[in-house]
GROMACS .gro file of C-alpha atoms in nm:
model
  286
    1UNK     CA    1   0.008   0.013  -0.007
    2UNK     CA    2   0.087   0.372  -0.060
    3UNK     CA    3   0.239   0.484   0.267
    4UNK     CA    4   0.374   0.873   0.181
    5UNK     CA    5   0.314   1.167  -0.059
    6UNK     CA    6   0.470   1.489  -0.128
    7UNK     CA    7   0.359   1.808  -0.254
    8UNK     CA    8  -0.002   1.792  -0.329
    9UNK     CA    9  -0.052   1.460  -0.243
   10UNK     CA   10  -0.176   1.336  -0.562
   11UNK     CA   11   0.135   1.112  -0.643
   12UNK     CA   12   0.249   0.849  -0.366
   13UNK     CA   13   0.640   0.821  -0.355
   14UNK     CA   14   0.672   0.572  -0.053
   15UNK     CA   15   0.507   0.228  -0.007
   16UNK     CA   16   0.508  -0.075   0.237
   17UNK     CA   17   0.337  -0.400   0.289
   18UNK     CA   18  -0.012  -0.369   0.406
   19UNK     CA   19   0.004  -0.553   0.712
   20UNK     CA   20   0.366  -0.462   0.811
   21UNK     CA   21   0.262  -0.093   0.784
   22UNK     CA   22  -0.087  -0.198   0.973
   23UNK     CA   23   0.111  -0.379   1.295
   24UNK     CA   24   0.322  -0.078   1.318
   25UNK     CA   25   0.116   0.174   1.309
   26UNK     CA   26  -0.169  -0.032   1.555
   27UNK     CA   27   0.135  -0.066   1.772
   28UNK     CA   28   0.199   0.306   1.797
   29UNK     CA   29  -0.138   0.376   1.826
   30UNK     CA   30  -0.219   0.111   2.120
   31UNK     CA   31   0.094   0.239   2.337
   32UNK     CA   32  -0.024   0.580   2.296
   33UNK     CA   33  -0.374   0.521   2.438
   34UNK     CA   34  -0.285   0.323   2.707
   35UNK     CA   35  -0.053   0.575   2.816
   36UNK     CA   36  -0.346   0.831   2.739
   37UNK     CA   37  -0.553   0.587   2.977
   38UNK     CA   38  -0.287   0.589   3.264
   39UNK     CA   39  -0.287   0.984   3.236
   40UNK     CA   40  -0.717   1.040   3.266
   41UNK     CA   41  -0.662   0.759   3.563
   42UNK     CA   42  -0.414   0.954   3.720
   43UNK     CA   43  -0.587   1.295   3.661
   44UNK     CA   44  -0.710   1.372   4.021
   45UNK     CA   45  -0.311   1.369   4.121
   46UNK     CA   46  -0.110   1.477   3.879
   47UNK     CA   47  -0.183   1.827   3.740
   48UNK     CA   48  -0.054   1.792   3.408
   49UNK     CA   49  -0.212   1.483   3.311
   50UNK     CA   50  -0.515   1.717   3.157
   51UNK     CA   51  -0.321   1.841   2.938
   52UNK     CA   52  -0.097   1.550   2.846
   53UNK     CA   53  -0.376   1.304   2.809
   54UNK     CA   54  -0.503   1.517   2.528
   55UNK     CA   55  -0.159   1.527   2.351
   56UNK     CA   56  -0.122   1.187   2.378
   57UNK     CA   57  -0.462   1.102   2.241
   58UNK     CA   58  -0.388   1.327   1.986
   59UNK     CA   59  -0.098   1.209   1.848
   60UNK     CA   60  -0.254   0.819   1.851
   61UNK     CA   61  -0.556   0.949   1.686
   62UNK     CA   62  -0.324   1.134   1.406
   63UNK     CA   63  -0.140   0.802   1.364
   64UNK     CA   64  -0.452   0.593   1.344
   65UNK     CA   65  -0.592   0.832   1.118
   66UNK     CA   66  -0.308   0.862   0.852
   67UNK     CA   67  -0.283   0.461   0.808
   68UNK     CA   68  -0.641   0.491   0.742
   69UNK     CA   69  -0.602   0.772   0.488
   70UNK     CA   70  -0.344   0.571   0.339
   71UNK     CA   71  -0.526   0.258   0.295
   72UNK     CA   72  -0.826   0.443   0.203
   73UNK     CA   73  -0.647   0.612  -0.094
   74UNK     CA   74  -0.485   0.298  -0.189
   75UNK     CA   75  -0.812   0.061  -0.217
   76UNK     CA   76  -1.008   0.360  -0.440
   77UNK     CA   77  -0.699   0.403  -0.678
   78UNK     CA   78  -0.695   0.167  -1.004
   79UNK     CA   79  -0.348   0.103  -0.928
   80UNK     CA   80  -0.075   0.149  -0.649
   81UNK     CA   81   0.099   0.461  -0.807
   82UNK     CA   82  -0.246   0.635  -0.868
   83UNK     CA   83  -0.325   0.624  -0.487
   84UNK     CA   84  -0.425   1.018  -0.409
   85UNK     CA   85  -0.507   1.122  -0.066
   86UNK     CA   86  -0.750   1.381  -0.209
   87UNK     CA   87  -0.979   1.461   0.107
   88UNK     CA   88  -0.943   1.197   0.309
   89UNK     CA   89  -0.700   1.357   0.544
   90UNK     CA   90  -1.055   1.503   0.662
   91UNK     CA   91  -1.012   1.210   0.913
   92UNK     CA   92  -0.739   1.389   1.114
   93UNK     CA   93  -1.041   1.603   1.238
   94UNK     CA   94  -1.213   1.289   1.424
   95UNK     CA   95  -0.903   1.266   1.601
   96UNK     CA   96  -0.869   1.626   1.694
   97UNK     CA   97  -1.251   1.561   1.821
   98UNK     CA   98  -1.184   1.257   2.034
   99UNK     CA   99  -0.861   1.479   2.162
  100UNK     CA  100  -1.088   1.735   2.303
  101UNK     CA  101  -1.320   1.523   2.459
  102UNK     CA  102  -1.047   1.299   2.651
  103UNK     CA  103  -0.910   1.622   2.744
  104UNK     CA  104  -1.239   1.740   2.866
  105UNK     CA  105  -1.307   1.404   3.110
  106UNK     CA  106  -0.991   1.391   3.259
  107UNK     CA  107  -1.070   1.537   3.601
  108UNK     CA  108  -0.805   1.816   3.711
  109UNK     CA  109  -0.601   1.778   3.992
  110UNK     CA  110  -0.778   2.027   4.203
  111UNK     CA  111  -1.136   2.025   4.180
  112UNK     CA  112  -1.185   2.273   4.477
  113UNK     CA  113  -1.531   2.133   4.557
  114UNK     CA  114  -1.556   2.064   4.977
  115UNK     CA  115  -1.894   1.871   5.090
  116UNK     CA  116  -2.100   2.100   5.294
  117UNK     CA  117  -2.320   1.986   5.537
  118UNK     CA  118  -2.520   1.641   5.450
  119UNK     CA  119  -2.858   1.852   5.515
  120UNK     CA  120  -2.821   2.294   5.485
  121UNK     CA  121  -3.059   2.468   5.654
  122UNK     CA  122  -3.414   2.560   5.507
  123UNK     CA  123  -3.468   2.900   5.407
  124UNK     CA  124  -3.721   3.074   5.646
  125UNK     CA  125  -4.029   3.137   5.475
  126UNK     CA  126  -4.342   3.332   5.626
  127UNK     CA  127  -4.673   3.182   5.614
  128UNK     CA  128  -4.809   3.238   5.257
  129UNK     CA  129  -4.464   3.324   5.094
  130UNK     CA  130  -4.339   3.147   4.834
  131UNK     CA  131  -3.995   3.086   4.752
  132UNK     CA  132  -3.838   2.958   4.382
  133UNK     CA  133  -3.474   2.877   4.232
  134UNK     CA  134  -3.358   2.792   3.854
  135UNK     CA  135  -3.033   2.776   3.699
  136UNK     CA  136  -2.904   2.737   3.372
  137UNK     CA  137  -2.665   2.445   3.327
  138UNK     CA  138  -2.425   2.370   3.003
  139UNK     CA  139  -2.181   2.131   2.927
  140UNK     CA  140  -1.853   2.193   2.667
  141UNK     CA  141  -1.764   1.821   2.729
  142UNK     CA  142  -2.152   1.734   2.584
  143UNK     CA  143  -2.110   2.018   2.284
  144UNK     CA  144  -1.763   1.865   2.178
  145UNK     CA  145  -1.932   1.495   2.184
  146UNK     CA  146  -2.215   1.616   1.989
  147UNK     CA  147  -1.944   1.794   1.750
  148UNK     CA  148  -1.724   1.457   1.737
  149UNK     CA  149  -2.020   1.264   1.655
  150UNK     CA  150  -2.145   1.530   1.382
  151UNK     CA  151  -1.802   1.535   1.227
  152UNK     CA  152  -1.807   1.140   1.204
  153UNK     CA  153  -2.142   1.175   1.029
  154UNK     CA  154  -1.957   1.405   0.762
  155UNK     CA  155  -1.709   1.153   0.762
  156UNK     CA  156  -1.907   0.857   0.735
  157UNK     CA  157  -2.098   1.044   0.414
  158UNK     CA  158  -1.763   1.124   0.214
  159UNK     CA  159  -1.688   0.739   0.271
  160UNK     CA  160  -2.001   0.644   0.139
  161UNK     CA  161  -2.027   0.888  -0.140
  162UNK     CA  162  -1.675   0.785  -0.220
  163UNK     CA  163  -1.735   0.440  -0.215
  164UNK     CA  164  -2.108   0.456  -0.414
  165UNK     CA  165  -2.199   0.258  -0.085
  166UNK     CA  166  -2.586   0.338  -0.020
  167UNK     CA  167  -2.577   0.127   0.289
  168UNK     CA  168  -2.314   0.337   0.479
  169UNK     CA  169  -2.554   0.593   0.485
  170UNK     CA  170  -2.717   0.403   0.792
  171UNK     CA  171  -2.387   0.514   0.975
  172UNK     CA  172  -2.440   0.884   0.872
  173UNK     CA  173  -2.829   0.837   1.007
  174UNK     CA  174  -2.649   0.650   1.331
  175UNK     CA  175  -2.422   0.920   1.395
  176UNK     CA  176  -2.645   1.215   1.361
  177UNK     CA  177  -2.891   1.025   1.603
  178UNK     CA  178  -2.657   0.988   1.847
  179UNK     CA  179  -2.557   1.371   1.849
  180UNK     CA  180  -2.927   1.502   1.892
  181UNK     CA  181  -2.933   1.252   2.192
  182UNK     CA  182  -2.655   1.429   2.338
  183UNK     CA  183  -2.775   1.778   2.270
  184UNK     CA  184  -3.072   1.713   2.455
  185UNK     CA  185  -2.873   1.703   2.769
  186UNK     CA  186  -2.701   2.048   2.723
  187UNK     CA  187  -2.853   2.316   2.801
  188UNK     CA  188  -3.060   2.236   3.047
  189UNK     CA  189  -3.283   2.372   3.353
  190UNK     CA  190  -3.315   2.319   3.668
  191UNK     CA  191  -3.572   2.455   3.850
  192UNK     CA  192  -3.692   2.431   4.231
  193UNK     CA  193  -4.014   2.571   4.320
  194UNK     CA  194  -4.387   2.492   4.448
  195UNK     CA  195  -4.405   2.269   4.141
  196UNK     CA  196  -4.114   2.057   4.280
  197UNK     CA  197  -3.800   1.969   4.117
  198UNK     CA  198  -3.762   2.008   3.737
  199UNK     CA  199  -3.478   1.911   3.512
  200UNK     CA  200  -3.578   1.990   3.130
  201UNK     CA  201  -3.359   2.052   2.752
  202UNK     CA  202  -3.369   2.387   2.671
  203UNK     CA  203  -3.328   2.297   2.313
  204UNK     CA  204  -3.604   2.056   2.276
  205UNK     CA  205  -3.817   2.106   2.594
  206UNK     CA  206  -3.775   1.759   2.687
  207UNK     CA  207  -3.840   1.694   3.086
  208UNK     CA  208  -3.533   1.480   3.177
  209UNK     CA  209  -3.638   1.512   3.556
  210UNK     CA  210  -3.967   1.570   3.751
  211UNK     CA  211  -4.031   1.525   4.136
  212UNK     CA  212  -4.346   1.667   4.289
  213UNK     CA  213  -4.251   1.815   4.655
  214UNK     CA  214  -4.450   1.521   4.830
  215UNK     CA  215  -4.204   1.258   4.681
  216UNK     CA  216  -3.890   1.452   4.859
  217UNK     CA  217  -3.741   1.368   5.179
  218UNK     CA  218  -3.454   1.603   5.162
  219UNK     CA  219  -3.206   1.792   4.939
  220UNK     CA  220  -2.858   1.838   5.025
  221UNK     CA  221  -2.542   1.977   4.861
  222UNK     CA  222  -2.284   1.735   4.766
  223UNK     CA  223  -1.929   1.693   4.525
  224UNK     CA  224  -2.088   1.465   4.228
  225UNK     CA  225  -1.858   1.186   4.120
  226UNK     CA  226  -1.944   1.080   3.801
  227UNK     CA  227  -1.765   0.731   3.881
  228UNK     CA  228  -1.991   0.679   4.172
  229UNK     CA  229  -2.325   0.755   3.969
  230UNK     CA  230  -2.265   0.555   3.646
  231UNK     CA  231  -2.058   0.815   3.490
  232UNK     CA  232  -2.135   1.142   3.265
  233UNK     CA  233  -2.485   1.202   3.116
  234UNK     CA  234  -2.774   1.088   3.230
  235UNK     CA  235  -2.747   0.772   3.443
  236UNK     CA  236  -2.913   0.492   3.590
  237UNK     CA  237  -2.719   0.265   3.805
  238UNK     CA  238  -2.763   0.063   4.107
  239UNK     CA  239  -2.726   0.389   4.351
  240UNK     CA  240  -3.027   0.592   4.164
  241UNK     CA  241  -3.062   0.807   3.881
  242UNK     CA  242  -2.843   1.099   3.773
  243UNK     CA  243  -2.758   1.398   3.559
  244UNK     CA  244  -2.393   1.453   3.542
  245UNK     CA  245  -2.206   1.682   3.353
  246UNK     CA  246  -1.857   1.714   3.554
  247UNK     CA  247  -1.703   1.615   3.885
  248UNK     CA  248  -1.815   1.904   4.082
  249UNK     CA  249  -2.076   2.067   4.314
  250UNK     CA  250  -2.433   1.928   4.274
  251UNK     CA  251  -2.750   1.819   4.455
  252UNK     CA  252  -2.804   1.479   4.578
  253UNK     CA  253  -3.223   1.416   4.619
  254UNK     CA  254  -3.348   1.201   4.856
  255UNK     CA  255  -3.653   1.065   4.836
  256UNK     CA  256  -3.929   0.891   5.005
  257UNK     CA  257  -3.942   0.522   4.934
  258UNK     CA  258  -3.718   0.556   4.623
  259UNK     CA  259  -3.365   0.590   4.522
  260UNK     CA  260  -3.171   0.899   4.530
  261UNK     CA  261  -3.099   1.129   4.275
  262UNK     CA  262  -2.813   1.346   4.150
  263UNK     CA  263  -2.768   1.674   3.961
  264UNK     CA  264  -2.463   1.849   3.893
  265UNK     CA  265  -2.538   2.231   3.892
  266UNK     CA  266  -2.353   2.548   4.055
  267UNK     CA  267  -2.452   2.697   4.363
  268UNK     CA  268  -2.606   2.383   4.457
  269UNK     CA  269  -2.632   2.537   4.844
  270UNK     CA  270  -2.884   2.768   4.762
  271UNK     CA  271  -3.093   2.506   4.560
  272UNK     CA  272  -3.089   2.279   4.843
  273UNK     CA  273  -3.205   2.531   5.124
  274UNK     CA  274  -3.509   2.631   4.853
  275UNK     CA  275  -3.638   2.293   4.816
  276UNK     CA  276  -3.584   2.174   5.179
  277UNK     CA  277  -3.790   2.520   5.251
  278UNK     CA  278  -4.061   2.429   5.042
  279UNK     CA  279  -4.065   2.038   5.102
  280UNK     CA  280  -4.108   2.155   5.484
  281UNK     CA  281  -4.375   2.354   5.418
  282UNK     CA  282  -4.547   2.068   5.210
  283UNK     CA  283  -4.500   1.859   5.518
  284UNK     CA  284  -4.378   2.050   5.789
  285UNK     CA  285  -4.404   1.715   6.044
  286UNK     CA  286  -4.043   1.651   5.942
   0.00000   0.00000   0.00000
């Protein structure tokens, strides 16, 4: 297969045995990916880990994408000497997207968040007085993932057109559907008022979490660790349900006869205090 081009990339000037080049590129990619994984795991204890995890993933992605582009160009060419890269180097954009996602997923070394008291003091409400609290929650990580999926859909569409394979457009539809499902998760709005606690997709107006005040036992502010709640995104695990956009401050909602629900949000103490005041007003005997 052709493995090197000079100039405009229309005429190859370097060649290698297909499987030899594959195992060389695969070995380099695997070693770099393993190193990136170690850096991600060590992220909370090693300050430069976040940057180096992104850089290592980027190099691994470029290595893999370079082989894919070369193999793709060789497979589509009438002869080995006519293999042209054309626009196939666009697959390098996938490596950039994946590296950005890894960078965002790697925890920062100093989250700077300390758990407050398990149950914050409720707001003092006079008889007949109402309280409400609302916050907009957005996630750059989710947006980056959605952008990556859209990019994969574009690359898949280019590959489908180049190969004249209609079934390849199924992958395009899958990537686009996945991107839309991610965009449901950002931005969202968390609202605490007399109707209860609601988490709603701002873009699509889809309710993600809806709780009546009568079902809530208490709400407390905590540091939310994604690994303790099943990962990032909208999660359902043995511990309960969760909307997790990052490791950081959030609320944990304890319910009567049901599993808890966690939501990452800034200023969780305010949300918890408002919710506790409203639930106390609903069932003051607690």
